XYZ file of C-alpha atoms in Angstrom:
703
model
C 17.534 65.973 42.136
C 15.876 64.834 45.120
C 14.337 60.966 44.200
C 10.389 60.832 44.486
C 8.998 58.449 47.059
C 6.155 56.334 46.169
C 2.835 55.624 48.102
C 3.262 51.094 48.853
C 0.527 49.175 47.076
C -2.496 47.852 48.338
C -1.675 44.606 49.633
C -4.213 42.372 48.441
C -3.445 43.032 44.656
C -2.544 39.908 42.773
C -1.115 39.812 39.602
C -2.346 36.743 36.921
C -0.544 36.083 33.640
C -2.328 37.528 30.750
C -2.220 36.690 27.019
C 0.412 38.155 24.380
C -0.529 41.139 23.007
C -0.986 42.177 19.066
C 2.386 43.418 19.651
C 4.359 40.409 20.338
C 5.023 41.747 24.107
C 3.567 39.641 27.012
C 0.502 41.270 29.398
C -0.597 40.647 33.073
C -3.986 40.964 34.590
C -3.902 43.467 38.088
C -6.816 42.151 40.084
C -8.292 43.929 42.992
C -10.233 41.517 44.729
C -12.297 44.224 47.050
C -13.618 45.639 43.818
C -13.645 42.374 41.668
C -12.104 44.326 39.097
C -9.076 43.632 36.971
C -6.736 45.610 34.780
C -4.425 44.538 31.815
C -1.149 45.962 32.047
C 1.315 45.863 29.818
C 5.433 44.491 30.092
C 6.763 48.058 31.074
C 4.143 48.812 34.189
C 4.585 44.888 35.129
C 8.567 45.540 35.609
C 7.694 48.932 37.224
C 5.439 47.259 39.527
C 7.959 44.353 40.238
C 9.863 47.219 41.329
C 7.692 49.170 43.117
C 9.349 47.884 46.815
C 12.415 50.352 45.976
C 9.908 52.910 47.248
C 11.201 56.027 44.417
C 11.116 56.680 40.974
C 14.344 56.927 40.380
C 15.225 53.607 41.473
C 12.474 51.762 39.613
C 13.513 53.154 36.312
C 17.175 52.642 36.693
C 16.348 49.081 37.986
C 14.230 48.403 35.155
C 16.441 50.127 32.381
C 19.148 48.027 33.734
C 17.695 44.639 34.191
C 15.830 44.598 31.076
C 15.810 46.057 27.277
C 13.193 48.638 28.216
C 14.116 52.041 28.521
C 12.266 53.401 31.572
C 12.557 57.034 32.691
C 10.770 58.617 35.897
C 8.264 60.318 34.059
C 7.225 56.421 33.100
C 7.298 55.131 36.898
C 5.087 58.692 37.730
C 2.599 58.059 35.238
C 2.148 54.110 36.472
C 1.831 55.834 39.460
C -1.052 58.017 38.271
C -2.593 55.438 37.105
C -2.820 53.531 40.213
C -3.960 56.343 42.766
C -6.644 57.215 40.260
C -8.257 53.582 40.376
C -7.370 53.840 44.396
C -4.877 50.561 44.107
C -2.275 52.382 46.287
C -2.125 51.668 50.296
C -4.403 54.747 51.685
C -2.553 57.443 53.977
C -4.064 56.925 57.411
C -3.874 60.532 58.256
C -5.385 61.867 54.959
C -7.491 59.025 53.241
C -10.393 59.411 54.960
C -10.551 63.237 53.467
C -9.287 62.271 50.338
C -11.962 59.372 49.880
C -14.576 61.615 51.116
C -13.845 64.246 48.460
C -13.451 61.409 45.910
C -17.018 59.985 46.743
C -18.369 63.464 46.096
C -16.961 64.104 42.995
C -18.076 60.601 41.566
C -21.204 61.348 42.913
C -21.665 64.790 42.100
C -24.634 67.033 42.832
C -28.215 65.229 43.987
C -29.501 65.632 40.176
C -26.739 64.091 38.428
C -26.899 61.380 40.957
C -30.861 60.927 40.406
C -30.233 61.270 36.628
C -27.487 58.280 36.636
C -29.960 56.090 38.520
C -32.588 56.733 35.858
C -30.626 55.801 32.932
C -28.631 53.236 34.795
C -28.420 51.339 37.819
C -28.232 47.729 39.294
C -29.818 45.447 41.762
C -28.154 42.228 42.990
C -30.308 39.401 43.911
C -28.265 36.285 44.217
C -24.664 35.493 45.464
C -24.498 32.044 43.223
C -21.215 31.243 43.515
C -21.028 28.769 45.998
C -24.474 27.063 44.774
C -22.865 27.052 41.064
C -20.493 24.907 42.668
C -22.035 21.962 43.356
C -24.433 21.847 40.522
C -21.871 23.108 37.878
C -20.471 19.232 37.358
C -24.185 18.048 36.835
C -24.225 19.935 33.507
C -20.886 18.404 32.030
C -23.072 16.888 29.260
C -24.286 20.526 27.974
C -20.491 21.303 26.865
C -19.901 17.884 25.003
C -19.372 17.703 21.620
C -22.165 14.639 21.263
C -24.938 17.111 22.743
C -23.426 19.802 20.285
C -23.949 17.590 17.398
C -27.546 16.333 18.337
C -28.398 19.957 18.430
C -27.332 20.735 15.375
C -29.027 17.841 13.875
C -32.104 19.402 15.795
C -31.836 22.694 14.337
C -31.460 21.165 11.115
C -34.135 19.046 10.870
C -36.560 22.090 12.395
C -35.221 24.356 9.900
C -36.427 22.127 6.996
C -39.639 21.176 8.585
C -40.366 25.045 9.165
C -39.222 25.965 5.761
C -42.016 23.526 4.041
C -44.665 24.601 6.320
C -43.535 27.902 6.361
C -47.236 29.266 5.612
C -48.415 27.640 8.592
C -45.213 29.161 10.487
C -46.056 32.467 9.484
C -49.667 32.317 10.051
C -49.071 31.388 13.622
C -46.686 34.432 13.812
C -49.580 36.704 12.946
C -52.230 35.095 15.283
C -50.115 35.330 17.724
C -49.308 39.095 18.107
C -52.626 40.011 20.130
C -52.682 40.790 24.215
C -52.331 37.136 25.286
C -49.831 36.525 22.772
C -47.832 39.341 23.429
C -48.390 38.060 27.107
C -46.382 35.159 26.075
C -43.789 36.535 24.346
C -42.724 38.457 27.176
C -42.806 35.283 29.680
C -40.863 33.518 27.475
C -38.193 36.444 26.957
C -37.757 36.769 30.290
C -37.632 32.826 30.593
C -34.738 32.995 27.924
C -32.628 36.015 29.477
C -32.483 34.110 32.721
C -31.406 31.092 31.104
C -28.869 33.535 29.279
C -27.151 34.723 32.127
C -27.201 31.217 33.759
C -25.089 29.939 30.970
C -22.882 32.447 31.412
C -22.204 32.013 35.243
C -22.284 27.860 34.379
C -19.381 28.843 32.123
C -17.547 30.946 34.118
C -17.436 28.123 36.960
C -16.240 25.689 34.660
C -13.539 27.652 34.115
C -12.726 27.927 38.323
C -13.584 31.675 38.224
C -15.975 33.257 40.831
C -19.662 33.989 39.899
C -20.006 36.954 43.013
C -23.598 38.285 42.120
C -26.485 37.828 39.880
C -29.292 40.269 39.360
C -31.415 43.156 37.788
C -29.650 45.810 35.625
C -32.225 48.614 34.689
C -31.305 50.464 31.467
C -33.606 53.488 30.974
C -35.935 51.424 33.408
C -36.065 48.766 31.460
C -34.653 45.638 33.640
C -32.184 43.464 31.912
C -30.724 39.969 33.808
C -27.073 40.448 34.502
C -24.073 38.338 35.865
C -20.774 39.067 37.110
C -18.103 37.561 35.499
C -15.544 40.065 36.046
C -13.110 37.284 37.610
C -12.680 35.831 33.815
C -9.862 38.498 33.522
C -8.022 36.161 35.582
C -7.954 33.953 32.925
C -5.171 33.831 30.398
C -6.401 32.031 27.912
C -8.747 34.449 25.943
C -10.312 31.523 24.515
C -11.802 30.599 27.633
C -12.816 34.292 28.253
C -14.936 34.353 24.447
C -16.106 30.828 25.679
C -17.502 32.674 29.068
C -18.792 35.705 27.086
C -20.458 33.582 24.043
C -22.053 31.277 26.706
C -25.088 32.995 26.760
C -25.928 33.203 23.262
C -24.924 29.596 22.781
C -27.362 28.819 25.421
C -30.382 30.958 23.240
C -29.067 29.517 20.111
C -29.614 25.822 21.935
C -33.219 27.053 23.293
C -34.240 28.025 19.572
C -32.681 25.190 17.929
C -34.938 22.442 20.112
C -38.103 24.890 20.607
C -38.354 25.187 17.082
C -38.075 21.120 16.636
C -40.455 20.944 19.374
C -43.321 23.015 17.320
C -42.581 20.783 14.700
C -43.189 17.699 16.075
C -45.376 18.226 19.016
C -49.175 18.173 17.803
C -51.239 21.248 18.974
C -52.320 21.820 22.445
C -50.545 23.935 25.160
C -46.686 22.372 24.789
C -46.531 23.583 21.275
C -48.121 27.059 22.061
C -45.075 27.266 24.307
C -42.440 26.109 22.092
C -43.818 28.644 19.111
C -42.753 31.740 21.111
C -39.528 30.430 22.395
C -38.750 29.313 18.754
C -39.513 32.702 17.493
C -38.190 35.120 20.331
C -35.253 33.519 21.090
C -33.843 33.628 17.467
C -34.921 37.108 17.419
C -33.383 38.258 20.602
C -30.007 36.722 19.946
C -29.299 37.375 16.860
C -30.598 41.282 16.908
C -29.546 42.097 20.075
C -26.552 40.137 22.391
C -24.648 39.762 19.076
C -24.482 43.170 18.450
C -20.861 44.721 18.860
C -22.148 48.281 18.889
C -23.596 47.765 22.980
C -21.606 46.294 25.601
C -23.501 42.602 25.347
C -22.276 39.723 24.373
C -20.845 39.959 21.026
C -18.913 43.214 21.854
C -16.847 41.191 24.456
C -16.423 38.364 22.466
C -15.081 40.340 19.234
C -12.909 42.564 21.433
C -11.565 39.502 23.149
C -11.072 37.992 19.816
C -9.514 41.154 18.173
C -7.120 41.687 21.632
C -8.577 45.114 22.138
C -9.864 45.684 25.283
C -12.010 48.522 26.298
C -12.374 48.628 22.415
C -15.153 51.027 22.439
C -13.471 53.467 24.435
C -10.131 53.173 22.267
C -12.239 53.494 18.783
C -13.958 56.751 19.779
C -10.497 58.327 20.757
C -9.432 57.129 17.512
C -12.234 58.338 15.644
C -12.445 61.684 17.637
C -8.667 62.295 16.730
C -9.420 61.399 13.000
C -12.212 64.042 13.069
C -10.015 66.924 14.318
C -7.493 65.838 11.999
C -10.233 65.654 8.767
C -11.570 69.098 9.736
C -8.526 71.099 11.376
C -5.307 68.882 10.754
C -4.138 69.700 14.302
C -1.211 67.542 13.584
C -1.927 65.829 17.203
C -0.095 62.480 17.613
C -2.686 59.280 17.187
C -3.985 58.029 20.569
C -2.733 54.574 19.757
C -0.736 52.904 16.613
C -2.594 50.438 14.562
C -2.137 48.724 11.367
C -3.211 50.537 8.751
C -6.194 48.058 8.426
C -7.080 48.085 12.139
C -6.422 51.655 11.920
C -9.480 52.355 9.339
C -11.561 49.725 10.728
C -11.640 51.230 14.247
C -12.517 54.365 12.994
C -15.730 52.353 10.820
C -16.516 50.736 13.775
C -16.702 53.863 15.820
C -19.080 55.825 13.504
C -21.016 52.673 13.177
C -21.393 52.363 17.041
C -22.124 56.124 17.224
C -24.941 55.914 14.398
C -26.729 52.928 15.836
C -26.885 54.308 19.319
C -28.344 57.758 17.994
C -30.983 55.913 16.208
C -31.342 53.362 19.316
C -31.599 56.318 22.072
C -33.736 57.869 19.592
C -36.173 54.778 19.918
C -35.909 54.528 23.311
C -36.682 58.384 24.030
C -39.729 58.042 21.622
C -40.724 54.784 23.614
C -40.385 56.610 27.278
C -42.203 59.609 25.848
C -45.085 57.564 24.993
C -44.910 54.907 27.769
C -45.272 57.915 30.618
C -47.969 60.365 30.466
C -47.460 63.778 28.486
C -45.497 66.030 30.456
C -43.655 63.153 32.374
C -42.876 61.738 28.800
C -41.434 64.989 27.470
C -39.050 65.609 30.896
C -37.524 62.334 30.113
C -37.511 62.359 26.368
C -35.573 65.668 26.568
C -33.454 63.670 29.399
C -32.658 60.875 27.056
C -31.787 63.290 23.686
C -29.724 65.527 26.176
C -27.266 62.853 27.668
C -27.069 60.171 25.102
C -26.793 62.800 21.641
C -26.562 66.527 23.006
C -24.077 65.684 25.730
C -21.380 63.797 23.649
C -21.478 66.597 20.732
C -21.245 69.322 23.709
C -18.243 67.536 24.951
C -16.339 67.249 21.376
C -17.047 71.216 20.823
C -15.838 71.873 24.356
C -12.586 69.888 23.076
C -12.375 71.964 19.714
C -12.769 75.391 21.883
C -9.894 74.282 23.944
C -7.813 73.283 20.942
C -8.956 76.782 19.366
C -5.429 78.117 19.382
C -4.272 75.568 17.194
C -6.880 74.962 15.349
C -7.419 78.675 14.055
C -4.201 79.050 12.520
C -4.340 75.664 10.101
C -5.165 76.099 6.596
C -7.765 73.146 6.478
C -9.522 74.917 9.310
C -10.298 77.514 7.069
C -11.292 75.466 4.106
C -13.466 73.341 6.531
C -14.857 76.678 7.562
C -15.645 77.181 3.765
C -17.372 73.992 3.480
C -19.629 74.244 6.383
C -20.827 78.146 5.012
C -21.132 76.418 1.716
C -23.458 73.914 2.997
C -25.603 76.405 5.158
C -26.114 78.516 2.024
C -26.755 75.088 -0.141
C -29.634 74.164 2.864
C -31.087 77.657 3.571
C -30.661 79.821 0.134
C -34.058 79.184 -1.934
C -33.453 77.300 -5.052
C -36.168 76.374 -7.499
C -37.922 73.364 -6.416
C -39.315 70.224 -8.881
C -42.008 67.995 -7.052
C -42.832 64.736 -8.282
C -45.242 62.341 -8.536
C -47.522 59.193 -9.534
C -49.962 61.129 -12.272
C -52.997 59.762 -14.618
C -53.325 61.334 -17.849
C -57.038 60.633 -19.422
C -59.763 62.352 -21.511
C -61.532 64.798 -19.994
C -64.804 62.572 -20.745
C -65.053 58.748 -20.937
C -68.137 56.926 -20.945
C -67.681 53.330 -20.256
C -70.381 50.701 -22.181
C -71.324 48.027 -20.200
C -73.980 45.176 -21.184
C -77.091 45.557 -18.933
C -78.319 42.058 -18.742
C -76.889 38.465 -20.356
C -77.954 39.484 -24.005
C -76.578 38.481 -27.441
C -74.757 41.216 -29.810
C -77.069 41.834 -32.808
C -75.240 44.397 -34.212
C -72.015 46.394 -34.559
C -72.323 49.798 -36.030
C -68.978 51.453 -35.013
C -65.526 50.036 -35.673
C -62.817 50.485 -33.181
C -61.739 54.377 -33.215
C -64.379 55.425 -35.256
C -66.378 58.252 -34.578
C -69.860 58.823 -32.631
C -72.213 61.481 -32.728
C -74.342 62.644 -29.703
C -77.271 60.566 -29.536
C -75.760 57.483 -32.170
C -76.307 54.210 -31.475
C -73.071 52.438 -30.408
C -74.002 49.311 -30.025
C -76.953 47.074 -30.284
C -77.912 43.756 -28.218
C -80.795 41.261 -28.119
C -82.259 39.198 -25.724
C -84.373 36.219 -26.851
C -87.054 36.563 -23.900
C -87.199 40.199 -25.058
C -87.817 39.462 -28.553
C -90.692 37.193 -27.946
C -92.440 39.309 -25.667
C -92.504 41.905 -27.825
C -93.884 39.684 -30.793
C -96.556 38.459 -28.018
C -97.449 42.061 -27.166
C -97.652 43.240 -30.746
C -99.679 40.303 -32.028
C -102.169 40.827 -29.108
C -102.167 44.842 -30.070
C -103.137 43.847 -33.507
C -106.017 40.993 -32.816
C -107.236 43.855 -30.353
C -107.381 46.212 -33.136
C -109.022 43.730 -35.226
C -111.985 43.302 -32.877
C -112.403 46.489 -32.172
C -112.797 47.269 -35.828
C -115.610 44.627 -36.478
C -117.275 45.593 -33.614
C -119.961 46.855 -35.481
C -121.086 44.035 -37.195
C -121.813 42.253 -33.867
C -123.935 42.503 -30.942
C -121.679 40.919 -28.419
C -118.436 42.916 -29.070
C -120.289 46.174 -29.583
C -121.240 44.966 -25.623
C -117.758 44.429 -24.865
C -116.117 47.435 -26.893
C -115.116 49.270 -23.570
C -113.319 46.459 -22.669
C -111.533 46.209 -25.553
C -110.252 49.222 -25.936
C -108.394 49.306 -22.674
C -107.176 45.931 -23.026
C -105.642 47.646 -26.134
C -104.427 50.376 -23.950
C -102.752 48.394 -21.586
C -101.138 46.081 -24.282
C -99.776 49.511 -25.799
C -98.765 50.745 -22.673
C -96.995 47.354 -21.963
C -95.033 47.587 -25.862
C -94.181 50.893 -24.986
C -92.449 49.854 -21.912
C -91.183 46.636 -23.759
C -89.507 49.346 -26.546
C -87.872 51.653 -23.606
C -86.247 48.149 -21.869
C -85.071 47.678 -25.266
C -83.042 51.134 -25.936
C -81.186 49.870 -22.652
C -79.966 47.451 -25.700
C -79.097 50.024 -27.834
C -77.373 52.492 -25.922
C -76.924 55.874 -27.363
C -73.556 57.763 -27.168
C -74.008 60.569 -24.420
C -71.784 62.891 -25.816
C -69.742 62.960 -29.435
C -66.177 61.138 -29.490
C -64.617 57.989 -30.059
C -65.574 54.470 -29.486
C -62.119 52.689 -28.383
C -61.027 49.797 -26.845
C -63.797 47.524 -27.873
C -63.844 44.065 -26.948
C -61.801 42.322 -29.825
C -64.303 38.896 -29.367
C -67.318 41.044 -29.877
C -69.320 40.083 -33.022
C -72.812 39.958 -33.870
C -74.439 36.520 -32.280
C -71.747 36.587 -29.476
C -73.261 36.632 -26.109
C -72.001 38.880 -23.169
C -73.251 38.346 -19.757
C -74.691 40.932 -17.125
C -72.047 44.303 -16.669
C -69.326 42.998 -18.877
C -67.407 45.652 -20.121
C -67.817 46.329 -23.751
C -66.403 49.556 -25.097
C -65.106 52.984 -23.868
C -66.560 56.231 -25.310
C -63.406 59.133 -25.379
C -65.007 62.734 -25.758
C -63.798 65.124 -28.206
C -61.728 67.052 -25.997
C -58.673 68.470 -24.075
C -57.324 65.567 -21.945
C -56.419 66.514 -17.878
C -53.824 64.943 -15.450
C -54.774 64.139 -12.128
C -52.349 63.391 -8.910
C -52.310 63.617 -5.206
C -49.463 65.388 -3.444
C -49.174 64.868 0.532
C -50.095 68.327 2.595
C -46.325 69.420 3.103
C -45.737 69.212 -0.800
C -48.679 70.391 -1.643
C -48.281 73.621 -0.004
C -45.601 74.483 -2.252
C -47.664 73.971 -5.637
C -49.945 77.351 -6.672
C -52.654 77.461 -9.344
C -50.996 78.195 -12.711
C -47.290 76.582 -12.278
C -46.254 74.790 -15.147
C -45.825 71.094 -15.138
C -44.776 68.277 -17.373
C -46.435 64.919 -17.658
C -43.956 61.613 -18.618
C -45.897 58.053 -19.245
C -44.418 55.225 -18.019
C -42.873 52.722 -20.017
C -42.508 55.217 -23.047
C -39.487 57.221 -24.354
C -40.466 59.955 -25.973
C -41.504 63.686 -25.845
C -43.390 65.095 -22.575
C -46.509 66.693 -22.240
C -46.585 70.481 -21.406
C -49.675 71.339 -18.582
C -49.928 73.585 -15.746
C -51.826 72.954 -12.324
C -55.825 73.771 -13.140
C -57.093 72.942 -9.566
C -55.781 72.120 -5.634
C -58.572 70.638 -3.411
C -59.053 72.376 -0.306
C -59.902 69.627 1.632
C -57.509 66.503 1.942
C -59.019 63.189 0.352
C -60.208 60.438 2.751
C -59.539 57.911 0.373
C -57.967 56.976 -3.337
C -59.925 56.436 -6.455
C -57.954 53.502 -7.007
C -54.627 51.650 -6.122
C -52.515 52.797 -8.709
C -51.709 55.810 -6.642
C -50.516 53.548 -3.541
C -46.882 52.768 -3.139
C -47.376 49.496 -2.980
C -48.669 48.919 -6.444
C -45.543 51.501 -7.523
C -47.545 54.779 -7.011
C -46.647 57.595 -4.613
C -48.512 58.089 -1.926
C -48.531 55.758 1.600
C -51.839 53.937 1.514
C -53.182 50.852 2.810
C -55.767 48.868 1.429
C -59.040 47.724 3.576
C -62.113 45.931 1.749
C -61.017 47.283 -1.595
C -60.971 50.687 -0.192
C -57.392 52.774 -0.455
C -56.967 54.593 2.619
C -53.869 57.488 2.433
C -51.630 56.903 5.425
C -51.112 61.009 5.429
C -53.248 63.939 4.424
C -52.915 64.165 0.483
C -54.731 66.773 -1.591
C -56.054 66.098 -5.291
C -54.438 68.275 -7.681
C -55.809 68.517 -11.441
C -53.369 69.648 -14.131
C -54.682 71.164 -17.931
C -52.810 70.525 -20.937
C -51.243 73.482 -22.694
C -49.785 71.300 -25.327
C -50.751 68.480 -27.694
C -50.619 65.177 -26.145
C -49.735 63.670 -29.209
C -49.678 59.766 -29.459
C -50.750 59.573 -25.695
C -54.218 61.555 -26.625
C -57.650 59.718 -26.458
C -56.262 57.153 -23.535
C -55.303 56.802 -20.178
C -51.695 56.481 -19.288
C -50.079 56.312 -16.081
C -47.024 57.764 -15.242
C -45.279 60.744 -13.542
C -45.745 64.382 -13.263
C -43.006 66.637 -12.680
C -44.184 70.290 -10.970
C -41.698 73.207 -11.444
C -42.133 74.300 -7.734
C -41.746 77.724 -6.232
C -38.176 78.681 -4.884
C -37.389 77.234 -1.527
C -34.683 76.361 0.762
C -33.693 72.639 0.584
C -33.676 72.947 4.753
C -36.660 74.713 5.191
C -38.724 71.636 4.372
C -37.022 69.897 7.852
C -37.399 73.215 9.953
C -41.215 73.302 8.759
C -41.703 69.658 9.816
C -39.715 69.813 12.782
C -41.560 72.459 14.310
C -44.854 71.115 13.116
C -44.110 67.946 14.974
C -42.967 69.813 17.806
C -46.451 72.152 17.894
C -48.477 68.754 17.727
C -46.604 66.877 20.450
C -46.136 69.629 22.909
C -49.600 70.895 22.829
C -51.521 70.140 25.499
């Protein structure tokens, strides 16, 4: 068999020693200085490249097998040759290179709409070539990397954190006060400055280790600007701890800024400098911990973690392993693993891949919603569709395409039939109608309730009815008195008696006979005044508007006790059936009809439930709630917000009333908070989600 001739390597490539791999074998880093790209290669690839000058695959394989303990084959050599060719690391053919490179460029660029999409989703703008300038100024910042500065910064952090904890009310109030247009602008400037210093921290640290920093600039992720620094040259470093220091330098810079800004806010007096320190102290902590340390995106946390675990391209390798595991779980294809890891790392990589996928779905959905609301509606809809299609639907479609390619193998597996059965069962459970149960916070109370209040500051004169006693309609429930009213009544009665006596003796005195008309008018006025006083006194002897039982009498009430104006004294509960009220959101209320059966369970009680049925459903949504007991913040089931003592529901809610069909038992005659369980109509569990989706679709896509 004729030996396969290999194309020569590019002359400018260089090899650097790398760290030992997790298997114990040595590794090397292949550098492409033209494109500033680096490739981690294993021991076998290194031995093959070291003998590349032999020119053909057979000789290279024989030489590697003879000189090392490795068993190399021509296929191994050709695999390396394919890798080198795909990454443009071989010397181009002077005759066919132009056509090959043009074809490769066209394949990489794709059609114009794909280029436009890529430039919308991500592109970079180099702004600086800082390498030479960094080389001159880097020695001036050696103190930043000293152990003494680290200790002082740690002390500043501890002191600032303790002081903020002690003055947390002021700190949190300042945070709320800064949530204004001007405050948000200050946060934007602070975040911009911190991110620039973040990238400078990467660049300075890379320069300290002798690496080149060719460019710094702006990267745009879905049109959102993010500073970036090209530190690819750190892959030349054989010590992975040095690479970790460079990767973590940005986060360390932000933490230093946050520590000293927090201390500055604590120590500085109110003024401009303290106002500047506050956004630096808050935004820096949040931006560092929430964004940069996350390993789910290719930010600093990801590179530190991948280098610490010695797993370059950790995302791609974890995704490949998770896709393999998914296919094995669903179909049992029996394909070999993409990579062999220990049991612990194998499980960890799969969990990491799924965590990254879920994190990215939530993140990209959030970005899509933000883009939708940021632009005009028609453009926002288009960009929203682009985001969802590219970041969510495209990966799913790629995996489904891989399943189609494996279908001849998949269809023959027993596990495939099991997965299809479970999928069909899930569809049945989601879309076959089933009886529904609706739960909500409810209030059981008597149908008629009259609360007795003191009309004015008064004294209890008589308590004719005891706690729980029966009261007939029109019966006096309680007698109150005021010293001022009693003295006025007695004075008017005395005046009436005097005027009557004068009128009766007018016939014996000529002067009184002449004043008889005046006396009659004074008597009529006094009698009218007495009638008004007696009418006012009726307020202090309230009558029962209906028959019932007097409950919840204040335990301290007794004859002679004074009560304040509008003070609650007792509650009259009517003889009659109790009723239950609740509030249901619009989507839930649509599944309730008059006549449906329901049950009421009182909070905090163990015992029988109360049978009832739906009696009425309001046709219009309630704009306010009658009290806070329905609000979710206070243990209710309605999302609501409180403003000036009035509770406003966040979504449309409808008032639903229930009539009892069974005895209330021990709950009768009192108000009880609890939950109502309604036996709803038959509905497919997935229908609610479909209805909600199309409701949002119809609302948002309407013009």
